[in-house]
């Protein structure tokens, strides 16, 4: 019977995992075959664009077997792509360099709910609120002037 040896967090580009030194340093001490991990990871992520950095939670077992959970990129990665901004404001109370459409926030929430196993049972309204709060802390102003999908009522920005 095998037992859990270790749990590690990785960030790997979708459908582009290759044996490399960084991956070797993470998997080597656990006795996991890098080629097997890369092959299985690439098969599971072939439907995703290869420039998307996925979060991977890898569980290594004592018999050198493994399993992993795929999670979507961080919300800030989606927001950077949506606003074409590399860095966000440091002073989030007064400086709003960009606006983010509520449609974009809603789409990010749908992607996160679909891909993240920990958010699948969370209501979409709560995920949208989490993203709006993260926008506020990054110095982004949610734009509520666009038409909101009827399934969700979004709180006002204050």
mmCIF file of C-alpha atoms in Angstrom:
data_model
loop_
_atom_site.group_PDB
_atom_site.id
_atom_site.type_symbol
_atom_site.label_atom_id
_atom_site.label_comp_id
_atom_site.label_asym_id
_atom_site.label_seq_id
_atom_site.Cartn_x
_atom_site.Cartn_y
_atom_site.Cartn_z
ATOM 1 C CA UNK A 1 0.000 0.000 0.000
ATOM 2 C CA UNK A 2 1.392 3.369 -0.966
ATOM 3 C CA UNK A 3 1.119 6.482 1.126
ATOM 4 C CA UNK A 4 1.385 10.165 0.274
ATOM 5 C CA UNK A 5 5.032 11.139 0.191
ATOM 6 C CA UNK A 6 4.738 14.769 -0.801
ATOM 7 C CA UNK A 7 2.506 17.450 -2.290
ATOM 8 C CA UNK A 8 4.069 20.111 -4.499
ATOM 9 C CA UNK A 9 2.742 23.105 -6.382
ATOM 10 C CA UNK A 10 3.958 23.764 -9.915
ATOM 11 C CA UNK A 11 3.273 26.277 -12.647
ATOM 12 C CA UNK A 12 3.534 24.776 -16.110
ATOM 13 C CA UNK A 13 2.498 26.101 -19.515
ATOM 14 C CA UNK A 14 -0.457 24.190 -20.911
ATOM 15 C CA UNK A 15 0.377 21.468 -23.456
ATOM 16 C CA UNK A 16 4.044 22.523 -23.382
ATOM 17 C CA UNK A 17 5.558 20.546 -20.512
ATOM 18 C CA UNK A 18 9.067 19.349 -21.328
ATOM 19 C CA UNK A 19 11.712 17.739 -19.159
ATOM 20 C CA UNK A 20 13.813 20.689 -18.003
ATOM 21 C CA UNK A 21 16.030 21.488 -15.001
ATOM 22 C CA UNK A 22 13.305 23.363 -13.125
ATOM 23 C CA UNK A 23 10.875 20.479 -13.440
ATOM 24 C CA UNK A 24 13.657 18.000 -12.681
ATOM 25 C CA UNK A 25 14.466 19.749 -9.402
ATOM 26 C CA UNK A 26 10.841 19.429 -8.354
ATOM 27 C CA UNK A 27 10.156 15.864 -9.514
ATOM 28 C CA UNK A 28 13.581 14.224 -9.207
ATOM 29 C CA UNK A 29 13.819 13.990 -5.409
ATOM 30 C CA UNK A 30 10.347 12.424 -5.350
ATOM 31 C CA UNK A 31 11.353 9.696 -7.816
ATOM 32 C CA UNK A 32 8.764 10.704 -10.405
ATOM 33 C CA UNK A 33 9.547 10.018 -14.037
ATOM 34 C CA UNK A 34 9.600 13.426 -15.758
ATOM 35 C CA UNK A 35 8.777 12.016 -19.189
ATOM 36 C CA UNK A 36 5.688 10.235 -17.835
ATOM 37 C CA UNK A 37 4.513 13.398 -16.062
ATOM 38 C CA UNK A 38 5.066 15.561 -19.145
ATOM 39 C CA UNK A 39 3.248 13.116 -21.409
ATOM 40 C CA UNK A 40 0.229 12.823 -19.108
ATOM 41 C CA UNK A 41 0.133 16.578 -18.442
ATOM 42 C CA UNK A 42 0.308 17.441 -22.153
ATOM 43 C CA UNK A 43 -2.481 14.973 -22.953
ATOM 44 C CA UNK A 44 -4.769 16.521 -20.311
ATOM 45 C CA UNK A 45 -4.056 20.085 -21.419
ATOM 46 C CA UNK A 46 -3.962 19.761 -25.204
ATOM 47 C CA UNK A 47 -7.317 21.604 -25.518
ATOM 48 C CA UNK A 48 -5.859 24.716 -23.801
ATOM 49 C CA UNK A 49 -3.673 27.325 -25.534
ATOM 50 C CA UNK A 50 -0.008 26.656 -24.899
ATOM 51 C CA UNK A 51 0.774 30.142 -23.537
ATOM 52 C CA UNK A 52 -1.499 29.696 -20.509
ATOM 53 C CA UNK A 53 0.395 29.067 -17.238
ATOM 54 C CA UNK A 54 -1.587 26.467 -15.318
ATOM 55 C CA UNK A 55 -1.232 25.782 -11.625
ATOM 56 C CA UNK A 56 -0.621 22.113 -10.892
ATOM 57 C CA UNK A 57 -0.964 20.422 -7.513
ATOM 58 C CA UNK A 58 1.028 17.199 -7.718
ATOM 59 C CA UNK A 59 0.703 14.389 -5.196
ATOM 60 C CA UNK A 60 3.659 11.990 -5.076
ATOM 61 C CA UNK A 61 3.247 8.584 -3.477
ATOM 62 C CA UNK A 62 5.766 6.249 -1.890
ATOM 63 C CA UNK A 63 5.570 3.741 -4.764
ATOM 64 C CA UNK A 64 6.748 6.472 -7.193
ATOM 65 C CA UNK A 65 3.287 6.953 -8.635
ATOM 66 C CA UNK A 66 1.653 10.364 -8.823
ATOM 67 C CA UNK A 67 -1.555 12.181 -9.563
ATOM 68 C CA UNK A 68 -2.160 15.852 -10.191
ATOM 69 C CA UNK A 69 -4.926 18.419 -10.153
ATOM 70 C CA UNK A 70 -5.054 21.187 -12.751
ATOM 71 C CA UNK A 71 -6.097 24.655 -11.683
ATOM 72 C CA UNK A 72 -6.581 27.766 -13.827
ATOM 73 C CA UNK A 73 -4.096 30.638 -13.855
ATOM 74 C CA UNK A 74 -4.277 33.307 -11.180
ATOM 75 C CA UNK A 75 -6.970 35.935 -11.563
ATOM 76 C CA UNK A 76 -4.314 38.618 -12.008
ATOM 77 C CA UNK A 77 -3.036 36.790 -15.102
ATOM 78 C CA UNK A 78 -6.512 37.052 -16.663
ATOM 79 C CA UNK A 79 -6.804 40.711 -15.635
ATOM 80 C CA UNK A 80 -3.393 41.549 -17.102
ATOM 81 C CA UNK A 81 -4.420 39.941 -20.386
ATOM 82 C CA UNK A 82 -7.783 41.745 -20.388
ATOM 83 C CA UNK A 83 -6.278 45.180 -19.716
ATOM 84 C CA UNK A 84 -3.002 44.698 -21.630
ATOM 85 C CA UNK A 85 -1.165 45.868 -18.509
ATOM 86 C CA UNK A 86 2.042 44.393 -17.163
ATOM 87 C CA UNK A 87 1.842 45.965 -13.688
ATOM 88 C CA UNK A 88 -1.042 47.235 -11.619
ATOM 89 C CA UNK A 89 -1.251 50.368 -9.496
ATOM 90 C CA UNK A 90 0.410 50.410 -6.104
ATOM 91 C CA UNK A 91 -2.042 52.980 -4.755
ATOM 92 C CA UNK A 92 -5.354 51.247 -5.266
ATOM 93 C CA UNK A 93 -7.519 53.817 -3.457
ATOM 94 C CA UNK A 94 -6.837 56.794 -5.719
ATOM 95 C CA UNK A 95 -5.193 55.650 -8.941
ATOM 96 C CA UNK A 96 -7.372 53.760 -11.436
ATOM 97 C CA UNK A 97 -5.298 53.395 -14.588
ATOM 98 C CA UNK A 98 -7.699 51.030 -16.340
ATOM 99 C CA UNK A 99 -11.312 49.976 -16.359
ATOM 100 C CA UNK A 100 -12.384 46.346 -16.580
ATOM 101 C CA UNK A 101 -15.706 45.508 -18.171
ATOM 102 C CA UNK A 102 -18.121 43.476 -16.078
ATOM 103 C CA UNK A 103 -18.465 41.156 -19.094
ATOM 104 C CA UNK A 104 -14.755 40.338 -18.832
ATOM 105 C CA UNK A 105 -15.077 39.728 -15.099
ATOM 106 C CA UNK A 106 -18.069 37.456 -15.713
ATOM 107 C CA UNK A 107 -16.141 35.443 -18.344
ATOM 108 C CA UNK A 108 -13.145 35.082 -16.002
ATOM 109 C CA UNK A 109 -15.502 33.829 -13.288
ATOM 110 C CA UNK A 110 -17.022 31.248 -15.642
ATOM 111 C CA UNK A 111 -13.564 29.983 -16.642
ATOM 112 C CA UNK A 112 -12.426 29.746 -13.024
ATOM 113 C CA UNK A 113 -15.602 27.912 -11.994
ATOM 114 C CA UNK A 114 -15.249 25.453 -14.876
ATOM 115 C CA UNK A 115 -11.549 24.683 -14.416
ATOM 116 C CA UNK A 116 -10.981 24.908 -10.660
ATOM 117 C CA UNK A 117 -12.259 21.850 -8.781
ATOM 118 C CA UNK A 118 -12.415 23.869 -5.549
ATOM 119 C CA UNK A 119 -14.738 26.480 -7.092
ATOM 120 C CA UNK A 120 -17.149 24.172 -8.912
ATOM 121 C CA UNK A 121 -19.705 24.259 -6.086
ATOM 122 C CA UNK A 122 -19.324 27.980 -5.399
ATOM 123 C CA UNK A 123 -22.073 30.189 -6.895
ATOM 124 C CA UNK A 124 -21.001 32.264 -9.877
ATOM 125 C CA UNK A 125 -22.147 35.436 -8.118
ATOM 126 C CA UNK A 126 -19.629 34.814 -5.315
ATOM 127 C CA UNK A 127 -16.792 34.218 -7.775
ATOM 128 C CA UNK A 128 -17.648 37.446 -9.609
ATOM 129 C CA UNK A 129 -17.599 39.312 -6.282
ATOM 130 C CA UNK A 130 -14.179 37.836 -5.449
ATOM 131 C CA UNK A 131 -12.833 39.011 -8.817
ATOM 132 C CA UNK A 132 -14.352 42.492 -8.368
ATOM 133 C CA UNK A 133 -12.672 42.760 -4.962
ATOM 134 C CA UNK A 134 -9.387 41.659 -6.485
ATOM 135 C CA UNK A 135 -9.796 44.313 -9.202
ATOM 136 C CA UNK A 136 -10.217 46.936 -6.510
ATOM 137 C CA UNK A 137 -7.072 45.819 -4.716
ATOM 138 C CA UNK A 138 -5.105 45.883 -7.994
ATOM 139 C CA UNK A 139 -6.206 49.424 -8.800
ATOM 140 C CA UNK A 140 -8.615 48.410 -11.567
ATOM 141 C CA UNK A 141 -12.067 49.923 -11.734
ATOM 142 C CA UNK A 142 -14.889 47.576 -12.725
ATOM 143 C CA UNK A 143 -17.031 49.127 -15.456
ATOM 144 C CA UNK A 144 -20.712 48.476 -14.705
ATOM 145 C CA UNK A 145 -22.075 50.462 -17.655
ATOM 146 C CA UNK A 146 -22.269 47.447 -19.940
ATOM 147 C CA UNK A 147 -25.228 45.099 -19.876
ATOM 148 C CA UNK A 148 -24.846 42.391 -17.232
ATOM 149 C CA UNK A 149 -25.906 38.820 -18.065
ATOM 150 C CA UNK A 150 -29.369 38.191 -16.570
ATOM 151 C CA UNK A 151 -28.216 35.290 -14.384
ATOM 152 C CA UNK A 152 -26.198 37.553 -12.111
ATOM 153 C CA UNK A 153 -26.755 40.796 -10.255
ATOM 154 C CA UNK A 154 -23.521 42.605 -9.516
ATOM 155 C CA UNK A 155 -23.071 44.924 -6.523
ATOM 156 C CA UNK A 156 -22.148 48.554 -7.161
ATOM 157 C CA UNK A 157 -18.584 49.803 -6.947
ATOM 158 C CA UNK A 158 -17.992 52.217 -4.057
#
